[in-house]
Amino acid sequence: MVAIYPTALLLAAIAMGNVNAWTWTRCTNVDKCVPGTAFNGAGTTGGGQSAPSKGSRFSYVGGYVFVVDTCTGFAYDRSNGYWYSHEVDGLFVSPEGYMRTAHDCNLVVFTSKSQTVGGTSWYKPNGGDCCLPDEVGTNIYNLEAYYTGA
Protein backbone atom coordinates (compact mmCIF):
# COMPACT_ATOMS: atom_id res chain seq x y z
CA MET A 1 0.00 0.00 0.00
CA VAL A 2 1.28 3.45 -0.93
CA ALA A 3 0.87 6.28 1.57
CA ILE A 4 0.12 9.73 0.15
CA TYR A 5 1.00 12.68 2.31
CA PRO A 6 -0.92 15.90 1.50
CA THR A 7 1.96 18.05 2.74
CA ALA A 8 4.38 16.39 0.31
CA LEU A 9 1.96 16.94 -2.58
CA LEU A 10 1.49 20.59 -1.64
CA LEU A 11 5.24 21.23 -1.44
CA ALA A 12 5.80 19.54 -4.81
CA ALA A 13 3.06 21.67 -6.40
CA ILE A 14 4.53 24.87 -4.96
CA ALA A 15 8.02 23.95 -6.17
CA MET A 16 6.77 23.25 -9.72
CA GLY A 17 4.77 26.48 -9.73
CA ASN A 18 7.84 28.55 -8.89
CA VAL A 19 10.03 27.25 -11.71
CA ASN A 20 10.56 30.16 -14.10
CA ALA A 21 7.75 32.10 -12.45
CA TRP A 22 8.15 35.30 -14.46
CA THR A 23 5.81 38.26 -14.03
CA TRP A 24 4.66 40.71 -16.69
CA THR A 25 3.28 43.92 -15.14
CA ARG A 26 5.50 46.68 -16.56
CA CYS A 27 5.08 45.76 -20.25
CA THR A 28 1.71 44.41 -21.33
CA ASN A 29 0.84 46.03 -24.67
CA VAL A 30 2.33 43.37 -27.00
CA ASP A 31 2.90 39.59 -26.92
CA LYS A 32 5.23 38.13 -24.31
CA CYS A 33 8.73 37.28 -25.48
CA VAL A 34 9.46 33.56 -25.76
CA PRO A 35 12.07 32.28 -23.28
CA GLY A 36 15.12 30.47 -24.61
CA THR A 37 17.49 28.27 -22.65
CA ALA A 38 20.24 30.21 -20.93
CA PHE A 39 23.78 29.61 -22.04
CA ASN A 40 24.60 27.02 -19.40
CA GLY A 41 21.70 24.81 -20.50
CA ALA A 42 20.09 24.89 -17.05
CA GLY A 43 17.75 27.83 -17.60
CA THR A 44 19.80 30.47 -15.81
CA THR A 45 23.28 31.46 -14.72
CA GLY A 46 24.58 33.64 -11.94
CA GLY A 47 24.12 37.37 -12.41
CA GLY A 48 26.86 39.95 -12.86
CA GLN A 49 29.65 39.50 -15.33
CA SER A 50 28.90 35.92 -16.34
CA ALA A 51 28.53 35.67 -20.09
CA PRO A 52 28.62 32.93 -22.70
CA SER A 53 32.12 31.92 -23.67
CA LYS A 54 33.26 31.94 -27.31
CA GLY A 55 32.35 28.66 -28.99
CA SER A 56 29.51 27.84 -26.60
CA ARG A 57 25.95 27.51 -27.82
CA PHE A 58 22.50 27.95 -26.39
CA SER A 59 18.99 26.95 -27.39
CA TYR A 60 15.81 28.74 -28.23
CA VAL A 61 12.40 27.58 -29.49
CA GLY A 62 13.60 27.17 -33.10
CA GLY A 63 16.92 25.41 -32.44
CA TYR A 64 20.24 26.69 -31.18
CA VAL A 65 22.86 29.29 -32.04
CA PHE A 66 26.56 29.62 -31.36
CA VAL A 67 28.06 32.60 -29.57
CA VAL A 68 29.89 33.61 -32.78
CA ASP A 69 26.48 34.19 -34.45
CA THR A 70 26.07 37.55 -32.71
CA CYS A 71 24.45 40.27 -34.80
CA THR A 72 24.78 43.19 -32.40
CA GLY A 73 25.75 44.35 -28.96
CA PHE A 74 23.89 47.08 -27.11
CA ALA A 75 24.80 50.34 -25.37
CA TYR A 76 22.94 51.82 -22.41
CA ASP A 77 21.64 55.39 -22.74
CA ARG A 78 21.56 56.93 -19.26
CA SER A 79 19.42 59.85 -20.43
CA ASN A 80 16.34 57.71 -21.09
CA GLY A 81 17.12 54.23 -19.68
CA TYR A 82 17.00 52.47 -23.07
CA TRP A 83 19.47 49.92 -24.43
CA TYR A 84 20.15 50.54 -28.16
CA SER A 85 21.87 48.21 -30.62
CA HIS A 86 25.33 49.05 -31.98
CA GLU A 87 25.10 47.49 -35.43
CA VAL A 88 21.43 46.89 -36.28
CA ASP A 89 19.17 49.93 -36.61
CA GLY A 90 15.95 49.91 -34.63
CA LEU A 91 16.70 47.24 -32.03
CA PHE A 92 16.17 48.34 -28.44
CA VAL A 93 15.02 47.39 -24.95
CA SER A 94 13.02 49.99 -23.02
CA PRO A 95 13.14 50.55 -19.24
CA GLU A 96 9.68 48.92 -19.06
CA GLY A 97 10.93 45.71 -20.71
CA TYR A 98 9.58 46.40 -24.21
CA MET A 99 11.94 44.71 -26.70
CA ARG A 100 12.20 45.25 -30.47
CA THR A 101 14.10 42.73 -32.60
CA ALA A 102 14.77 42.34 -36.33
CA HIS A 103 13.52 39.53 -38.58
CA ASP A 104 16.64 37.34 -38.31
CA CYS A 105 18.38 39.09 -35.41
CA ASN A 106 15.72 38.08 -32.90
CA LEU A 107 17.30 36.16 -30.02
CA VAL A 108 18.59 38.38 -27.21
CA VAL A 109 20.75 37.15 -24.35
CA PHE A 110 20.49 39.16 -21.14
CA THR A 111 22.96 39.19 -18.29
CA SER A 112 21.33 40.60 -15.17
CA LYS A 113 22.96 42.35 -12.25
CA SER A 114 20.72 40.16 -10.10
CA GLN A 115 22.10 36.79 -8.95
CA THR A 116 18.53 35.49 -8.85
CA VAL A 117 17.78 36.26 -12.52
CA GLY A 118 21.29 35.63 -13.86
CA GLY A 119 21.62 35.08 -17.60
CA THR A 120 18.57 34.39 -19.75
CA SER A 121 17.73 34.46 -23.44
CA TRP A 122 14.50 35.70 -25.04
CA TYR A 123 13.23 35.26 -28.57
CA LYS A 124 10.64 36.87 -30.85
CA PRO A 125 9.77 34.56 -33.79
CA ASN A 126 10.27 36.43 -37.09
CA GLY A 127 11.33 39.55 -35.17
CA GLY A 128 9.20 42.43 -34.01
CA ASP A 129 8.07 43.68 -30.63
CA CYS A 130 7.51 41.71 -27.44
CA CYS A 131 7.41 42.17 -23.68
CA LEU A 132 10.10 40.87 -21.35
CA PRO A 133 9.28 39.75 -17.82
CA ASP A 134 9.72 42.42 -15.15
CA GLU A 135 12.67 40.54 -13.65
CA VAL A 136 14.57 40.48 -16.98
CA GLY A 137 13.69 43.90 -18.38
CA THR A 138 15.17 45.75 -15.40
CA ASN A 139 18.56 45.69 -13.68
CA ILE A 140 20.32 44.67 -16.93
CA TYR A 141 24.09 44.28 -16.82
CA ASN A 142 24.62 43.55 -20.53
CA LEU A 143 22.86 42.10 -23.57
CA GLU A 144 23.63 40.83 -27.06
CA ALA A 145 21.45 39.81 -29.99
CA TYR A 146 22.02 36.74 -32.17
CA TYR A 147 21.07 35.61 -35.67
CA THR A 148 18.57 32.75 -35.74
CA GLY A 149 17.73 32.71 -39.43
CA ALA A 150 14.02 32.71 -38.59
Short mmCIF file of C-alpha atoms in Angstrom, two decimals, residues 31-114:
data_model
loop_
_atom_site.label_atom_id
_atom_site.label_comp_id
_atom_site.label_asym_id
_atom_site.label_seq_id
_atom_site.Cartn_x
_atom_site.Cartn_y
_atom_site.Cartn_z
CA ASP A 31 2.90 39.59 -26.92
CA LYS A 32 5.23 38.13 -24.31
CA CYS A 33 8.73 37.28 -25.48
CA VAL A 34 9.46 33.56 -25.76
CA PRO A 35 12.07 32.28 -23.28
CA GLY A 36 15.12 30.47 -24.61
CA THR A 37 17.49 28.27 -22.65
CA ALA A 38 20.24 30.21 -20.93
CA PHE A 39 23.78 29.61 -22.04
CA ASN A 40 24.60 27.02 -19.40
CA GLY A 41 21.70 24.81 -20.50
CA ALA A 42 20.09 24.89 -17.05
CA GLY A 43 17.75 27.83 -17.60
CA THR A 44 19.80 30.47 -15.81
CA THR A 45 23.28 31.46 -14.72
CA GLY A 46 24.58 33.64 -11.94
CA GLY A 47 24.12 37.37 -12.41
CA GLY A 48 26.86 39.95 -12.86
CA GLN A 49 29.65 39.50 -15.33
CA SER A 50 28.90 35.92 -16.34
CA ALA A 51 28.53 35.67 -20.09
CA PRO A 52 28.62 32.93 -22.70
CA SER A 53 32.12 31.92 -23.67
CA LYS A 54 33.26 31.94 -27.31
CA GLY A 55 32.35 28.66 -28.99
CA SER A 56 29.51 27.84 -26.60
CA ARG A 57 25.95 27.51 -27.82
CA PHE A 58 22.50 27.95 -26.39
CA SER A 59 18.99 26.95 -27.39
CA TYR A 60 15.81 28.74 -28.23
CA VAL A 61 12.40 27.58 -29.49
CA GLY A 62 13.60 27.17 -33.10
CA GLY A 63 16.92 25.41 -32.44
CA TYR A 64 20.24 26.69 -31.18
CA VAL A 65 22.86 29.29 -32.04
CA PHE A 66 26.56 29.62 -31.36
CA VAL A 67 28.06 32.60 -29.57
CA VAL A 68 29.89 33.61 -32.78
CA ASP A 69 26.48 34.19 -34.45
CA THR A 70 26.07 37.55 -32.71
CA CYS A 71 24.45 40.27 -34.80
CA THR A 72 24.78 43.19 -32.40
CA GLY A 73 25.75 44.35 -28.96
CA PHE A 74 23.89 47.08 -27.11
CA ALA A 75 24.80 50.34 -25.37
CA TYR A 76 22.94 51.82 -22.41
CA ASP A 77 21.64 55.39 -22.74
CA ARG A 78 21.56 56.93 -19.26
CA SER A 79 19.42 59.85 -20.43
CA ASN A 80 16.34 57.71 -21.09
CA GLY A 81 17.12 54.23 -19.68
CA TYR A 82 17.00 52.47 -23.07
CA TRP A 83 19.47 49.92 -24.43
CA TYR A 84 20.15 50.54 -28.16
CA SER A 85 21.87 48.21 -30.62
CA HIS A 86 25.33 49.05 -31.98
CA GLU A 87 25.10 47.49 -35.43
CA VAL A 88 21.43 46.89 -36.28
CA ASP A 89 19.17 49.93 -36.61
CA GLY A 90 15.95 49.91 -34.63
CA LEU A 91 16.70 47.24 -32.03
CA PHE A 92 16.17 48.34 -28.44
CA VAL A 93 15.02 47.39 -24.95
CA SER A 94 13.02 49.99 -23.02
CA PRO A 95 13.14 50.55 -19.24
CA GLU A 96 9.68 48.92 -19.06
CA GLY A 97 10.93 45.71 -20.71
CA TYR A 98 9.58 46.40 -24.21
CA MET A 99 11.94 44.71 -26.70
CA ARG A 100 12.20 45.25 -30.47
CA THR A 101 14.10 42.73 -32.60
CA ALA A 102 14.77 42.34 -36.33
CA HIS A 103 13.52 39.53 -38.58
CA ASP A 104 16.64 37.34 -38.31
CA CYS A 105 18.38 39.09 -35.41
CA ASN A 106 15.72 38.08 -32.90
CA LEU A 107 17.30 36.16 -30.02
CA VAL A 108 18.59 38.38 -27.21
CA VAL A 109 20.75 37.15 -24.35
CA PHE A 110 20.49 39.16 -21.14
CA THR A 111 22.96 39.19 -18.29
CA SER A 112 21.33 40.60 -15.17
CA LYS A 113 22.96 42.35 -12.25
CA SER A 114 20.72 40.16 -10.10
#
